[in-house]
Amino acid sequence: MWLYLAVLVGLYYLLRWYRERQVVSHLRDKYVFITGCDSGFGNQLARQLDQRGLRVLAACLTEKGARQLRDQMSDRLETVILDVTKTESIAAATQWVKEHTGDRGLWGLVNNAGIFMPTAPNEWLTKQDFMKILNVNLLGTIEVTLSLLPLVRRARGRVVNVSSVLGRVSFLGGGYCISKYGVEAFSDSLRRELSHFGVKVAIIEPGYFKTSMTRNERFSQGYQEVWDRASPEVKETYGEKMLASFMKSTEILEPSWSGKLSLVTDCMEHALTSCHPRTRYSAGWDAKLLYLPMSYMPSLLVDAVIYWSSPRPAKAL
Ligand SMILES: NC(=O)c1ccc[n+]([C@@H]2O[C@H](COP(=O)([O-])OP(=O)(O)OC[C@H]3O[C@@H](n4cnc5c(N)ncnc54)[C@H](OP(=O)(O)O)[C@@H]3O)[C@@H](O)[C@H]2O)c1
């Protein structure tokens, strides 16, 4: 009985492996637009796809980031400046993409741009803090997608949205987890709607990786800024020791985060080039072994884990 089961499972994985290895044709004629290419996953994906021969349209937030990328890569890679929180910037980038892609349409759209801070316990934050993250990570993703969707539909292409393990388990206060839960929900509805047009939508869920977003100084600075403007009542209730614990925990955890960004960009590349992309990609050991299993556990258990592993407020019961 166990032998049959093992053979069946083995067969399933063999078939899946074979199916997922089929690559779409004419990659060199396919245009892929990526947001947030100044650094991190976006930057690495732009380089990786350029080396693979695809036509990369890399959107950077800064002119400096765009120049660096252009200088280091082939003439085929082109850059544009894009702030995903600004409607006029999205409209200009869309026009630029239209001019480049012409009748072919856009094969791939990768919504990668994102920010992490301000993140802290909810009570330390203001509505503006939540909006700052939601505007980039969620509303930016939505507006860029809506603007470019006609071009993606024309190519029967792919939308790849970068979520996070924190779009499955809400570990932290503030807008980040909310934004990534939102990206998951948006992607799910989009995938179902666009299946009628042959467009495929994939979600990338990385664990923690070392990028400019997760640099320890960025965390410390972000926590400190939020703390400095918190009300006296919040400061008294939570206590400076809790702030110090947050800063210490990121300092301790940072070395354990992976610097192998290709674990994530390989998933993105697969979503763009495989004939049969997955719906969701978990990238990183922490995503696969910790956060993904946690997302299926009962809330009672997850709450207990988070309760016992988080810093405690000064006036906790
Ligand atoms: N690193 C991780 O552990 C991790 C885990 C899960 C998911 N993710 C997700 O992965 C994606 C990429 O992040 P990353 O880790 O590669 O961090 P990153 O190196 O900071 O890359 C994010 C890029 O987005 C840019 N950006 C910020 N605001 C923007 C805006 N308004 N318009 C356009 N671009 C903007 C950033 O520019 P600036 O640097 O100038 O701000 C940066 O170049 C994000 O969606 C993030 O949430 C990251």
Short mmCIF file of C-alpha atoms and ligand atoms in Angstrom, two decimals:
data_model
loop_
_atom_site.label_atom_id
_atom_site.label_comp_id
_atom_site.label_asym_id
_atom_site.label_seq_id
_atom_site.Cartn_x
_atom_site.Cartn_y
_atom_site.Cartn_z
CA MET A 1 0.00 0.00 0.00
CA TRP A 2 2.79 2.46 1.02
CA LEU A 3 4.78 1.43 -2.05
CA TYR A 4 1.84 2.26 -4.37
CA LEU A 5 1.42 5.58 -2.63
CA ALA A 6 5.13 6.38 -2.98
CA VAL A 7 5.03 5.46 -6.69
CA LEU A 8 1.95 7.66 -7.23
CA VAL A 9 3.55 10.63 -5.47
CA GLY A 10 6.78 10.05 -7.42
CA LEU A 11 4.84 9.94 -10.69
CA TYR A 12 2.98 13.14 -9.84
CA TYR A 13 6.25 15.00 -9.20
CA LEU A 14 7.85 13.55 -12.33
CA LEU A 15 4.93 14.67 -14.48
CA ARG A 16 4.90 18.10 -12.83
CA TRP A 17 8.64 18.47 -13.36
CA TYR A 18 8.29 17.54 -17.04
CA ARG A 19 5.30 19.84 -17.57
CA GLU A 20 6.98 22.79 -15.90
CA ARG A 21 10.13 22.41 -18.00
CA GLN A 22 8.30 23.33 -21.24
CA VAL A 23 9.48 26.79 -22.26
CA VAL A 24 7.54 29.29 -24.39
CA SER A 25 8.96 29.99 -27.85
CA HIS A 26 10.48 33.19 -29.32
CA LEU A 27 11.77 34.54 -26.01
CA ARG A 28 13.99 37.04 -27.83
CA ASP A 29 10.90 38.82 -29.20
CA LYS A 30 9.15 39.08 -25.85
CA TYR A 31 8.98 42.32 -23.86
CA VAL A 32 8.91 42.25 -20.06
CA PHE A 33 8.24 45.34 -17.95
CA ILE A 34 9.55 45.24 -14.36
CA THR A 35 8.93 47.85 -11.63
CA GLY A 36 11.41 48.74 -8.87
CA CYS A 37 14.59 47.84 -10.78
CA ASP A 38 16.97 50.16 -8.87
CA SER A 39 17.92 47.38 -6.45
CA GLY A 40 17.04 43.97 -5.02
CA PHE A 41 14.92 41.40 -6.85
CA GLY A 42 13.84 43.78 -9.62
CA ASN A 43 17.42 44.72 -10.45
CA GLN A 44 18.57 41.10 -10.49
CA LEU A 45 15.60 39.95 -12.56
CA ALA A 46 16.26 42.67 -15.16
CA ARG A 47 19.86 41.45 -15.53
CA GLN A 48 18.85 37.77 -15.57
CA LEU A 49 16.19 38.21 -18.26
CA ASP A 50 18.49 40.42 -20.34
CA GLN A 51 21.12 37.67 -20.24
CA ARG A 52 18.49 35.15 -21.27
CA GLY A 53 17.76 37.28 -24.33
CA LEU A 54 14.35 38.72 -23.47
CA ARG A 55 13.62 42.38 -24.17
CA VAL A 56 13.68 43.99 -20.75
CA LEU A 57 11.86 47.25 -20.07
CA ALA A 58 13.17 48.14 -16.63
CA ALA A 59 11.35 50.79 -14.58
CA CYS A 60 13.48 52.50 -11.94
CA LEU A 61 12.49 55.00 -9.28
CA THR A 62 15.67 57.03 -9.70
CA GLU A 63 17.75 58.23 -12.65
CA LYS A 64 20.87 56.93 -10.88
CA GLY A 65 19.45 53.39 -10.67
CA ALA A 66 18.40 53.50 -14.34
CA ARG A 67 21.82 54.74 -15.50
CA GLN A 68 23.68 52.04 -13.54
CA LEU A 69 21.51 49.30 -15.01
CA ARG A 70 21.84 50.63 -18.58
CA ASP A 71 25.62 50.97 -18.27
CA GLN A 72 26.04 47.38 -17.13
CA MET A 73 23.66 45.56 -19.43
CA SER A 74 23.10 45.00 -23.17
CA ASP A 75 21.70 47.64 -25.53
CA ARG A 76 18.50 45.65 -25.66
CA LEU A 77 17.67 46.52 -22.04
CA GLU A 78 15.85 49.85 -21.82
CA THR A 79 14.94 51.89 -18.77
CA VAL A 80 12.24 54.35 -17.79
CA ILE A 81 11.63 56.35 -14.63
CA LEU A 82 8.52 55.25 -12.74
CA ASP A 83 7.04 56.15 -9.39
CA VAL A 84 4.17 53.70 -8.93
CA THR A 85 2.37 56.07 -6.55
CA LYS A 86 1.96 58.73 -9.26
CA THR A 87 -0.79 58.40 -11.87
CA GLU A 88 0.98 60.70 -14.36
CA SER A 89 4.21 58.71 -14.01
CA ILE A 90 2.32 55.46 -14.70
CA ALA A 91 0.58 57.04 -17.72
CA ALA A 92 3.92 58.21 -19.16
CA ALA A 93 5.53 54.79 -18.60
CA THR A 94 2.53 53.08 -20.25
CA GLN A 95 2.88 55.31 -23.32
CA TRP A 96 6.61 54.48 -23.43
CA VAL A 97 5.87 50.74 -23.23
CA LYS A 98 3.27 51.09 -26.03
CA GLU A 99 5.83 52.79 -28.28
CA HIS A 100 8.34 49.99 -27.66
CA THR A 101 6.08 46.99 -27.93
CA GLY A 102 3.88 48.16 -30.84
CA ASP A 103 1.42 45.54 -32.11
CA ARG A 104 3.14 42.70 -30.27
CA GLY A 105 1.84 43.80 -26.88
CA LEU A 106 3.57 43.23 -23.57
CA TRP A 107 4.48 39.64 -22.74
CA GLY A 108 5.33 40.14 -19.07
CA LEU A 109 4.46 42.62 -16.34
CA VAL A 110 6.32 42.16 -13.04
CA ASN A 111 4.92 44.22 -10.17
CA ASN A 112 7.94 44.20 -7.90
CA ALA A 113 8.35 47.75 -6.48
CA GLY A 114 7.76 47.85 -2.76
CA ILE A 115 8.63 49.38 0.60
CA PHE A 116 8.65 47.90 4.09
CA MET A 117 8.78 50.86 6.44
CA PRO A 118 7.03 52.33 8.42
CA THR A 119 6.35 49.03 10.17
CA ALA A 120 5.74 48.78 13.93
CA PRO A 121 2.94 47.74 16.31
CA ASN A 122 -0.31 49.21 14.95
CA GLU A 123 -0.86 51.57 17.88
CA TRP A 124 2.44 53.32 17.25
CA LEU A 125 1.40 54.27 13.73
CA THR A 126 -0.85 56.81 12.02
CA LYS A 127 -3.24 56.37 9.11
CA GLN A 128 -0.63 58.13 6.93
CA ASP A 129 1.92 55.44 7.83
CA PHE A 130 -0.47 52.77 6.60
CA MET A 131 -1.25 54.76 3.45
CA LYS A 132 2.42 55.23 2.62
CA ILE A 133 2.96 51.47 2.25
CA LEU A 134 -0.43 50.70 0.72
CA ASN A 135 0.12 53.38 -1.93
CA VAL A 136 3.29 51.70 -3.17
CA ASN A 137 2.78 47.99 -2.54
CA LEU A 138 -0.92 47.60 -3.22
CA LEU A 139 -2.41 50.60 -5.03
CA GLY A 140 0.79 50.98 -7.10
CA THR A 141 0.51 47.35 -8.17
CA ILE A 142 -3.17 47.78 -9.02
CA GLU A 143 -2.78 51.02 -11.00
CA VAL A 144 0.24 49.80 -12.98
CA THR A 145 -1.62 46.58 -13.79
CA LEU A 146 -4.82 48.33 -14.89
CA SER A 147 -2.82 50.67 -17.07
CA LEU A 148 -0.78 47.95 -18.82
CA LEU A 149 -3.38 45.21 -18.94
CA PRO A 150 -4.62 45.92 -22.50
CA LEU A 151 -1.04 45.43 -23.73
CA VAL A 152 -0.61 42.20 -21.73
CA ARG A 153 -3.94 40.91 -23.02
CA ARG A 154 -2.85 41.61 -26.59
CA ALA A 155 0.23 39.41 -26.11
CA ARG A 156 -1.69 36.77 -24.10
CA GLY A 157 1.10 37.29 -21.64
CA ARG A 158 1.84 37.05 -17.94
CA VAL A 159 1.37 39.17 -14.83
CA VAL A 160 3.76 38.37 -11.99
CA ASN A 161 2.93 40.01 -8.67
CA VAL A 162 5.45 40.05 -5.83
CA SER A 163 3.72 39.31 -2.57
CA SER A 164 5.48 37.86 0.49
CA VAL A 165 5.15 35.20 3.15
CA LEU A 166 3.74 38.13 5.10
CA GLY A 167 0.81 38.02 2.69
CA ARG A 168 -0.03 34.68 4.29
CA VAL A 169 0.83 35.17 7.94
CA SER A 170 0.29 38.62 9.45
CA PHE A 171 3.27 38.82 11.76
CA LEU A 172 3.64 42.58 11.97
CA GLY A 173 1.57 45.69 12.52
CA GLY A 174 1.32 48.44 9.93
CA GLY A 175 0.57 48.45 6.23
CA TYR A 176 3.06 45.87 4.96
CA CYS A 177 1.16 42.64 5.71
CA ILE A 178 -2.12 44.30 4.73
CA SER A 179 -0.61 45.35 1.41
CA LYS A 180 0.63 41.84 0.67
CA TYR A 181 -2.68 40.22 1.67
CA GLY A 182 -4.20 42.72 -0.77
CA VAL A 183 -1.76 41.74 -3.52
CA GLU A 184 -2.77 38.09 -3.00
CA ALA A 185 -6.48 38.90 -3.25
CA PHE A 186 -5.99 41.16 -6.29
CA SER A 187 -3.89 38.51 -8.04
CA ASP A 188 -6.45 35.76 -7.35
CA SER A 189 -9.33 37.72 -8.88
CA LEU A 190 -7.14 38.85 -11.78
CA ARG A 191 -6.01 35.27 -12.52
CA ARG A 192 -9.60 34.03 -12.68
CA GLU A 193 -10.79 36.91 -14.88
CA LEU A 194 -7.83 36.84 -17.26
CA SER A 195 -7.90 33.09 -17.79
CA HIS A 196 -10.62 33.85 -20.39
CA PHE A 197 -8.01 35.68 -22.46
CA GLY A 198 -5.12 33.25 -22.09
CA VAL A 199 -3.28 35.59 -19.68
CA LYS A 200 -1.62 33.86 -16.72
CA VAL A 201 -1.09 35.44 -13.31
CA ALA A 202 1.53 34.23 -10.85
CA ILE A 203 2.24 35.26 -7.27
CA ILE A 204 5.75 35.23 -5.78
CA GLU A 205 5.96 34.73 -2.02
CA PRO A 206 9.54 35.21 -0.82
CA GLY A 207 10.66 34.64 2.75
CA TYR A 208 13.23 37.05 4.19
CA PHE A 209 16.13 37.99 1.88
CA LYS A 210 18.95 40.48 2.21
CA THR A 211 18.08 43.43 -0.02
CA SER A 212 18.15 47.17 0.45
CA MET A 213 14.64 46.91 1.96
CA THR A 214 15.73 44.59 4.76
CA ARG A 215 18.97 46.33 5.73
CA ASN A 216 19.27 46.53 9.48
CA GLU A 217 19.90 50.31 9.42
CA ARG A 218 16.66 50.82 7.49
CA PHE A 219 14.72 48.88 10.13
CA SER A 220 16.39 50.72 13.04
CA GLN A 221 15.89 54.11 11.45
CA GLY A 222 12.25 53.28 10.59
CA TYR A 223 11.41 52.06 14.12
CA GLN A 224 13.13 55.06 15.67
CA GLU A 225 11.26 57.55 13.48
CA VAL A 226 7.90 56.02 14.37
CA TRP A 227 8.81 55.89 18.07
CA ASP A 228 10.00 59.50 18.17
CA ARG A 229 6.62 60.79 17.05
CA ALA A 230 4.49 58.35 19.07
CA SER A 231 2.24 59.85 21.76
CA PRO A 232 3.37 59.94 25.42
CA GLU A 233 0.66 57.38 26.24
CA VAL A 234 1.99 54.94 23.61
CA LYS A 235 5.53 55.41 24.89
CA GLU A 236 4.46 54.74 28.46
CA THR A 237 2.29 51.73 27.55
CA TYR A 238 4.84 49.96 25.34
CA GLY A 239 8.09 51.21 26.84
CA GLU A 240 11.47 51.99 25.31
CA LYS A 241 12.61 48.42 26.06
CA MET A 242 10.16 47.12 23.46
CA LEU A 243 11.62 49.43 20.82
CA ALA A 244 15.10 48.21 21.73
CA SER A 245 13.90 44.56 21.46
CA PHE A 246 12.58 45.18 17.94
CA MET A 247 15.86 46.69 16.88
CA LYS A 248 17.86 43.91 18.54
CA SER A 249 15.76 41.14 16.98
CA THR A 250 16.31 42.40 13.42
CA GLU A 251 20.02 42.75 14.17
CA ILE A 252 20.11 39.12 15.37
CA LEU A 253 17.94 37.74 12.57
CA GLU A 254 19.52 39.62 9.64
CA PRO A 255 22.54 37.28 9.24
CA SER A 256 20.17 34.31 8.86
CA TRP A 257 18.38 35.89 5.89
CA SER A 258 19.44 34.56 2.52
CA GLY A 259 21.54 36.64 0.15
CA LYS A 260 20.75 34.30 -2.71
CA LEU A 261 18.29 36.51 -4.56
CA SER A 262 18.24 34.06 -7.48
CA LEU A 263 15.95 31.83 -5.39
CA VAL A 264 13.33 34.52 -5.96
CA THR A 265 14.29 35.72 -9.44
CA ASP A 266 14.39 32.12 -10.74
CA CYS A 267 10.74 31.80 -9.67
CA MET A 268 9.92 35.05 -11.48
CA GLU A 269 11.78 33.85 -14.58
CA HIS A 270 9.92 30.55 -14.50
CA ALA A 271 6.59 32.37 -14.20
CA LEU A 272 7.50 34.38 -17.31
CA THR A 273 9.05 31.70 -19.49
CA SER A 274 7.41 28.38 -18.64
CA CYS A 275 4.45 27.21 -20.73
CA HIS A 276 2.86 26.15 -17.46
CA PRO A 277 3.71 28.65 -14.73
CA ARG A 278 2.62 27.96 -11.16
CA THR A 279 -0.04 30.04 -9.46
CA ARG A 280 2.15 30.61 -6.39
CA TYR A 281 5.89 30.35 -5.85
CA SER A 282 7.38 30.13 -2.35
CA ALA A 283 11.00 31.23 -2.34
CA GLY A 284 13.46 30.58 0.47
CA TRP A 285 13.75 27.92 3.17
CA ASP A 286 11.92 30.04 5.76
CA ALA A 287 8.99 30.49 3.37
CA LYS A 288 8.74 26.78 2.61
CA LEU A 289 9.48 25.33 6.04
CA LEU A 290 8.12 27.92 8.41
CA TYR A 291 5.67 30.48 7.03
CA LEU A 292 3.85 28.28 4.52
CA PRO A 293 3.11 25.51 7.07
CA MET A 294 2.15 28.21 9.60
CA SER A 295 -0.37 29.67 7.19
CA TYR A 296 -2.28 26.36 7.32
CA MET A 297 -2.21 26.08 11.12
CA PRO A 298 -5.17 27.05 13.32
CA SER A 299 -5.11 30.73 14.36
CA LEU A 300 -4.95 29.69 18.02
CA LEU A 301 -1.58 28.05 17.44
CA VAL A 302 -0.19 30.85 15.27
CA ASP A 303 -1.31 33.42 17.85
CA ALA A 304 0.49 31.48 20.59
CA VAL A 305 3.72 31.28 18.57
CA ILE A 306 3.65 35.00 17.85
CA TYR A 307 2.72 35.83 21.45
CA TRP A 308 5.66 33.92 22.90
CA SER A 309 8.19 35.05 20.30
CA SER A 310 7.40 38.80 20.23
CA PRO A 311 8.75 41.55 22.48
CA ARG A 312 6.34 42.35 25.34
CA PRO A 313 4.94 45.82 26.06
CA ALA A 314 5.91 47.45 29.38
CA LYS A 315 2.33 47.44 30.62
CA ALA A 316 1.37 43.96 29.36
CA LEU A 317 -0.95 42.05 31.72
N1 LIG B 1 13.58 41.36 0.73
C1 LIG B 1 12.70 40.58 1.27
O1 LIG B 1 12.98 39.90 2.26
C2 LIG B 1 11.33 40.47 0.68
C3 LIG B 1 10.49 39.44 1.15
C4 LIG B 1 9.22 39.31 0.60
C5 LIG B 1 8.78 40.16 -0.38
N2 LIG B 1 9.61 41.16 -0.81
C6 LIG B 1 9.08 42.04 -1.86
O2 LIG B 1 9.97 42.05 -2.95
C7 LIG B 1 9.80 43.25 -3.69
C8 LIG B 1 11.16 43.83 -4.00
O3 LIG B 1 11.77 44.20 -2.79
P1 LIG B 1 13.34 44.02 -2.51
O4 LIG B 1 13.48 43.14 -1.35
O5 LIG B 1 14.05 43.71 -3.75
O6 LIG B 1 13.70 45.47 -1.95
P2 LIG B 1 14.44 46.69 -2.64
O7 LIG B 1 15.82 46.35 -2.98
O8 LIG B 1 14.20 47.85 -1.71
O9 LIG B 1 13.62 46.88 -4.00
C9 LIG B 1 12.41 47.58 -4.09
C10 LIG B 1 12.54 48.63 -5.14
O10 LIG B 1 11.31 49.34 -5.29
C11 LIG B 1 11.64 50.72 -5.36
N3 LIG B 1 10.53 51.59 -4.99
C12 LIG B 1 10.19 52.06 -3.78
N4 LIG B 1 9.16 52.89 -3.87
C13 LIG B 1 8.83 52.95 -5.18
C14 LIG B 1 7.85 53.67 -5.91
N5 LIG B 1 7.00 54.51 -5.31
N6 LIG B 1 7.80 53.50 -7.25
C15 LIG B 1 8.66 52.68 -7.87
N7 LIG B 1 9.62 52.00 -7.25
C16 LIG B 1 9.69 52.13 -5.90
C17 LIG B 1 12.79 50.86 -4.40
O11 LIG B 1 13.49 52.08 -4.57
P3 LIG B 1 14.22 52.71 -3.25
O12 LIG B 1 15.26 51.72 -2.83
O13 LIG B 1 14.78 53.98 -3.78
O14 LIG B 1 13.16 52.88 -2.21
C18 LIG B 1 13.61 49.64 -4.76
O15 LIG B 1 14.45 49.87 -5.85
C19 LIG B 1 8.91 44.15 -2.84
O16 LIG B 1 7.60 44.12 -3.32
C20 LIG B 1 8.96 43.48 -1.47
O17 LIG B 1 7.82 43.75 -0.69
C21 LIG B 1 10.86 41.34 -0.31
#
